[in-house]
Amino acid sequence: MAAVLEMFLGRAGFDVNCGSAGILEVAEKGCASPFAVAAAKRIGIDLSEHRRRRLTAEFIGLHDLYVCADEEVAVAVLAMGVEIKKIYNAQVSNPWPVQFQTDYDRTAEAIMAAMYRVIARYFSVE
């Protein structure tokens, strides 16, 4: 989601830095799923060097907006102390642990639609 949002905002002339972090232990290490890399490549994003990281207390309060994939993540971020006005639930289902490329491709499309909604809500794009 961060890469898509950064790409869209960059194309609109915004100079932003979007980061990505997960709430599950699996987010602590490793790289993006090969299915996620392939889905991202189809929409013009290179995730081949992406490394997973976990959202920790050190990240809380550093950002203006926390775009969460779904309600579970939004609730976890809220519980970590982020103000509710800084949390946006993108309502995008995580395809993991499903291992089918079509699921990741559909998720990439859902992410693009969700990031358009983020831009419409939080950014003035002319």
PDB file of C-alpha atoms in Angstrom:
ATOM      1  CA  MET A   1       0.000   0.000   0.000  1.00  0.00           C
ATOM      2  CA  ALA A   2       2.806   2.409   0.854  1.00  0.00           C
ATOM      3  CA  ALA A   3       4.459   1.962  -2.532  1.00  0.00           C
ATOM      4  CA  VAL A   4       1.183   2.513  -4.395  1.00  0.00           C
ATOM      5  CA  LEU A   5       0.319   5.599  -2.352  1.00  0.00           C
ATOM      6  CA  GLU A   6       3.801   7.042  -2.829  1.00  0.00           C
ATOM      7  CA  MET A   7       3.641   6.366  -6.580  1.00  0.00           C
ATOM      8  CA  PHE A   8       0.228   8.020  -6.966  1.00  0.00           C
ATOM      9  CA  LEU A   9       1.179  11.042  -4.864  1.00  0.00           C
ATOM     10  CA  GLY A  10       4.482  11.414  -6.683  1.00  0.00           C
ATOM     11  CA  ARG A  11       2.658  11.487 -10.007  1.00  0.00           C
ATOM     12  CA  ALA A  12       0.406  14.213  -8.580  1.00  0.00           C
ATOM     13  CA  GLY A  13       3.435  16.320  -7.648  1.00  0.00           C
ATOM     14  CA  PHE A  14       3.570  15.616  -3.917  1.00  0.00           C
ATOM     15  CA  ASP A  15       6.939  15.001  -2.292  1.00  0.00           C
ATOM     16  CA  VAL A  16       6.094  12.308   0.254  1.00  0.00           C
ATOM     17  CA  ASN A  17       7.786   9.453   2.010  1.00  0.00           C
ATOM     18  CA  CYS A  18       5.518   6.502   2.719  1.00  0.00           C
ATOM     19  CA  GLY A  19       6.643   3.599   4.859  1.00  0.00           C
ATOM     20  CA  SER A  20       5.327   0.112   5.345  1.00  0.00           C
ATOM     21  CA  ALA A  21       5.152  -2.004   8.484  1.00  0.00           C
ATOM     22  CA  GLY A  22       3.032  -4.912   9.656  1.00  0.00           C
ATOM     23  CA  ILE A  23       1.601  -5.895  13.008  1.00  0.00           C
ATOM     24  CA  LEU A  24       2.199  -9.661  12.907  1.00  0.00           C
ATOM     25  CA  GLU A  25       5.363 -11.475  13.921  1.00  0.00           C
ATOM     26  CA  VAL A  26       5.819 -12.578  10.305  1.00  0.00           C
ATOM     27  CA  ALA A  27       6.455  -8.885   9.532  1.00  0.00           C
ATOM     28  CA  GLU A  28       9.702  -8.955  11.509  1.00  0.00           C
ATOM     29  CA  LYS A  29      11.927 -10.311   8.783  1.00  0.00           C
ATOM     30  CA  GLY A  30      12.051 -11.484   5.229  1.00  0.00           C
ATOM     31  CA  CYS A  31      11.145 -10.058   1.877  1.00  0.00           C
ATOM     32  CA  ALA A  32       7.890  -9.551   0.062  1.00  0.00           C
ATOM     33  CA  SER A  33       6.116 -12.632  -1.219  1.00  0.00           C
ATOM     34  CA  PRO A  34       7.047 -13.507  -4.820  1.00  0.00           C
ATOM     35  CA  PHE A  35       3.314 -13.217  -5.575  1.00  0.00           C
ATOM     36  CA  ALA A  36       3.245  -9.686  -4.145  1.00  0.00           C
ATOM     37  CA  VAL A  37       6.366  -8.773  -6.137  1.00  0.00           C
ATOM     38  CA  ALA A  38       4.755 -10.040  -9.353  1.00  0.00           C
ATOM     39  CA  ALA A  39       1.449  -8.247  -8.662  1.00  0.00           C
ATOM     40  CA  ALA A  40       3.276  -4.994  -7.917  1.00  0.00           C
ATOM     41  CA  LYS A  41       5.376  -5.322 -11.062  1.00  0.00           C
ATOM     42  CA  ARG A  42       2.183  -5.511 -13.132  1.00  0.00           C
ATOM     43  CA  ILE A  43       1.219  -2.042 -11.871  1.00  0.00           C
ATOM     44  CA  GLY A  44       4.688  -0.538 -12.271  1.00  0.00           C
ATOM     45  CA  ILE A  45       6.140  -0.983  -8.780  1.00  0.00           C
ATOM     46  CA  ASP A  46       9.377  -2.801  -7.969  1.00  0.00           C
ATOM     47  CA  LEU A  47       9.119  -4.618  -4.627  1.00  0.00           C
ATOM     48  CA  SER A  48      12.099  -6.893  -5.277  1.00  0.00           C
ATOM     49  CA  GLU A  49      14.173  -5.097  -2.624  1.00  0.00           C
ATOM     50  CA  HIS A  50      11.324  -4.661  -0.127  1.00  0.00           C
ATOM     51  CA  ARG A  51      12.039  -6.001   3.345  1.00  0.00           C
ATOM     52  CA  ARG A  52       9.311  -6.626   5.871  1.00  0.00           C
ATOM     53  CA  ARG A  53       9.370  -4.868   9.200  1.00  0.00           C
ATOM     54  CA  ARG A  54       7.103  -4.836  12.185  1.00  0.00           C
ATOM     55  CA  LEU A  55       5.321  -1.751  13.464  1.00  0.00           C
ATOM     56  CA  THR A  56       6.838  -0.996  16.840  1.00  0.00           C
ATOM     57  CA  ALA A  57       6.429   1.747  19.434  1.00  0.00           C
ATOM     58  CA  GLU A  58       9.344   3.673  17.886  1.00  0.00           C
ATOM     59  CA  PHE A  59       7.194   4.409  14.820  1.00  0.00           C
ATOM     60  CA  ILE A  60       4.202   5.654  16.777  1.00  0.00           C
ATOM     61  CA  GLY A  61       3.776   9.408  16.693  1.00  0.00           C
ATOM     62  CA  LEU A  62       6.283   9.903  13.876  1.00  0.00           C
ATOM     63  CA  HIS A  63       3.778   9.982  11.049  1.00  0.00           C
ATOM     64  CA  ASP A  64       0.855  12.131   9.981  1.00  0.00           C
ATOM     65  CA  LEU A  65      -1.257   9.236   8.727  1.00  0.00           C
ATOM     66  CA  TYR A  66      -1.407   5.485   9.340  1.00  0.00           C
ATOM     67  CA  VAL A  67      -3.122   3.724   6.445  1.00  0.00           C
ATOM     68  CA  CYS A  68      -4.174   0.316   7.729  1.00  0.00           C
ATOM     69  CA  ALA A  69      -5.099  -2.608   5.508  1.00  0.00           C
ATOM     70  CA  ASP A  70      -8.140  -3.624   7.529  1.00  0.00           C
ATOM     71  CA  GLU A  71      -9.994  -3.200  10.806  1.00  0.00           C
ATOM     72  CA  GLU A  72      -7.746  -5.647  12.673  1.00  0.00           C
ATOM     73  CA  VAL A  73      -4.686  -3.570  11.829  1.00  0.00           C
ATOM     74  CA  ALA A  74      -6.480  -0.289  12.557  1.00  0.00           C
ATOM     75  CA  VAL A  75      -7.496  -1.535  16.011  1.00  0.00           C
ATOM     76  CA  ALA A  76      -3.934  -2.702  16.727  1.00  0.00           C
ATOM     77  CA  VAL A  77      -2.506   0.671  15.660  1.00  0.00           C
ATOM     78  CA  LEU A  78      -5.069   2.490  17.803  1.00  0.00           C
ATOM     79  CA  ALA A  79      -4.105   0.275  20.764  1.00  0.00           C
ATOM     80  CA  MET A  80      -0.462   1.274  20.232  1.00  0.00           C
ATOM     81  CA  GLY A  81      -1.409   4.874  20.952  1.00  0.00           C
ATOM     82  CA  VAL A  82      -1.999   6.430  17.548  1.00  0.00           C
ATOM     83  CA  GLU A  83      -4.749   9.057  17.574  1.00  0.00           C
ATOM     84  CA  ILE A  84      -7.883   7.815  15.837  1.00  0.00           C
ATOM     85  CA  LYS A  85      -7.908  10.862  13.526  1.00  0.00           C
ATOM     86  CA  LYS A  86      -4.552   9.664  12.103  1.00  0.00           C
ATOM     87  CA  ILE A  87      -5.830   6.163  11.252  1.00  0.00           C
ATOM     88  CA  TYR A  88      -7.434   5.250   7.937  1.00  0.00           C
ATOM     89  CA  ASN A  89      -8.878   1.770   7.393  1.00  0.00           C
ATOM     90  CA  ALA A  90      -8.332   0.945   3.713  1.00  0.00           C
ATOM     91  CA  GLN A  91     -10.560  -2.154   3.975  1.00  0.00           C
ATOM     92  CA  VAL A  92      -8.274  -4.306   1.851  1.00  0.00           C
ATOM     93  CA  SER A  93      -8.133  -8.029   2.578  1.00  0.00           C
ATOM     94  CA  ASN A  94      -4.661  -9.477   2.953  1.00  0.00           C
ATOM     95  CA  PRO A  95      -4.169 -12.391   0.537  1.00  0.00           C
ATOM     96  CA  TRP A  96      -1.580 -14.010   2.825  1.00  0.00           C
ATOM     97  CA  PRO A  97      -1.335 -16.960   3.524  1.00  0.00           C
ATOM     98  CA  VAL A  98      -3.168 -17.805   0.282  1.00  0.00           C
ATOM     99  CA  GLN A  99      -0.663 -18.766  -2.345  1.00  0.00           C
ATOM    100  CA  PHE A 100      -2.397 -17.958  -5.624  1.00  0.00           C
ATOM    101  CA  GLN A 101      -1.202 -15.203  -7.939  1.00  0.00           C
ATOM    102  CA  THR A 102      -4.746 -14.226  -8.877  1.00  0.00           C
ATOM    103  CA  ASP A 103      -5.487 -13.390  -5.225  1.00  0.00           C
ATOM    104  CA  TYR A 104      -2.462 -11.087  -5.065  1.00  0.00           C
ATOM    105  CA  ASP A 105      -3.407  -9.477  -8.384  1.00  0.00           C
ATOM    106  CA  ARG A 106      -6.950  -8.780  -7.106  1.00  0.00           C
ATOM    107  CA  THR A 107      -5.487  -7.386  -3.901  1.00  0.00           C
ATOM    108  CA  ALA A 108      -3.214  -5.053  -5.899  1.00  0.00           C
ATOM    109  CA  GLU A 109      -6.298  -3.722  -7.691  1.00  0.00           C
ATOM    110  CA  ALA A 110      -8.093  -3.245  -4.362  1.00  0.00           C
ATOM    111  CA  ILE A 111      -5.046  -1.424  -2.976  1.00  0.00           C
ATOM    112  CA  MET A 112      -4.996   0.956  -5.934  1.00  0.00           C
ATOM    113  CA  ALA A 113      -8.672   1.784  -5.414  1.00  0.00           C
ATOM    114  CA  ALA A 114      -8.126   2.256  -1.677  1.00  0.00           C
ATOM    115  CA  MET A 115      -5.154   4.571  -2.219  1.00  0.00           C
ATOM    116  CA  TYR A 116      -7.276   6.711  -4.557  1.00  0.00           C
ATOM    117  CA  ARG A 117      -9.730   7.031  -1.653  1.00  0.00           C
ATOM    118  CA  VAL A 118      -6.880   8.053   0.676  1.00  0.00           C
ATOM    119  CA  ILE A 119      -5.777  10.735  -1.774  1.00  0.00           C
ATOM    120  CA  ALA A 120      -9.318  12.027  -2.203  1.00  0.00           C
ATOM    121  CA  ARG A 121      -9.792  12.256   1.548  1.00  0.00           C
ATOM    122  CA  TYR A 122      -6.425  13.628   2.710  1.00  0.00           C
ATOM    123  CA  PHE A 123      -4.769  15.342  -0.259  1.00  0.00           C
ATOM    124  CA  SER A 124      -5.865  18.154  -2.498  1.00  0.00           C
ATOM    125  CA  VAL A 125      -5.075  16.940  -6.007  1.00  0.00           C
ATOM    126  CA  GLU A 126      -5.846  19.250  -8.920  1.00  0.00           C
TER     127      GLU A 126
END
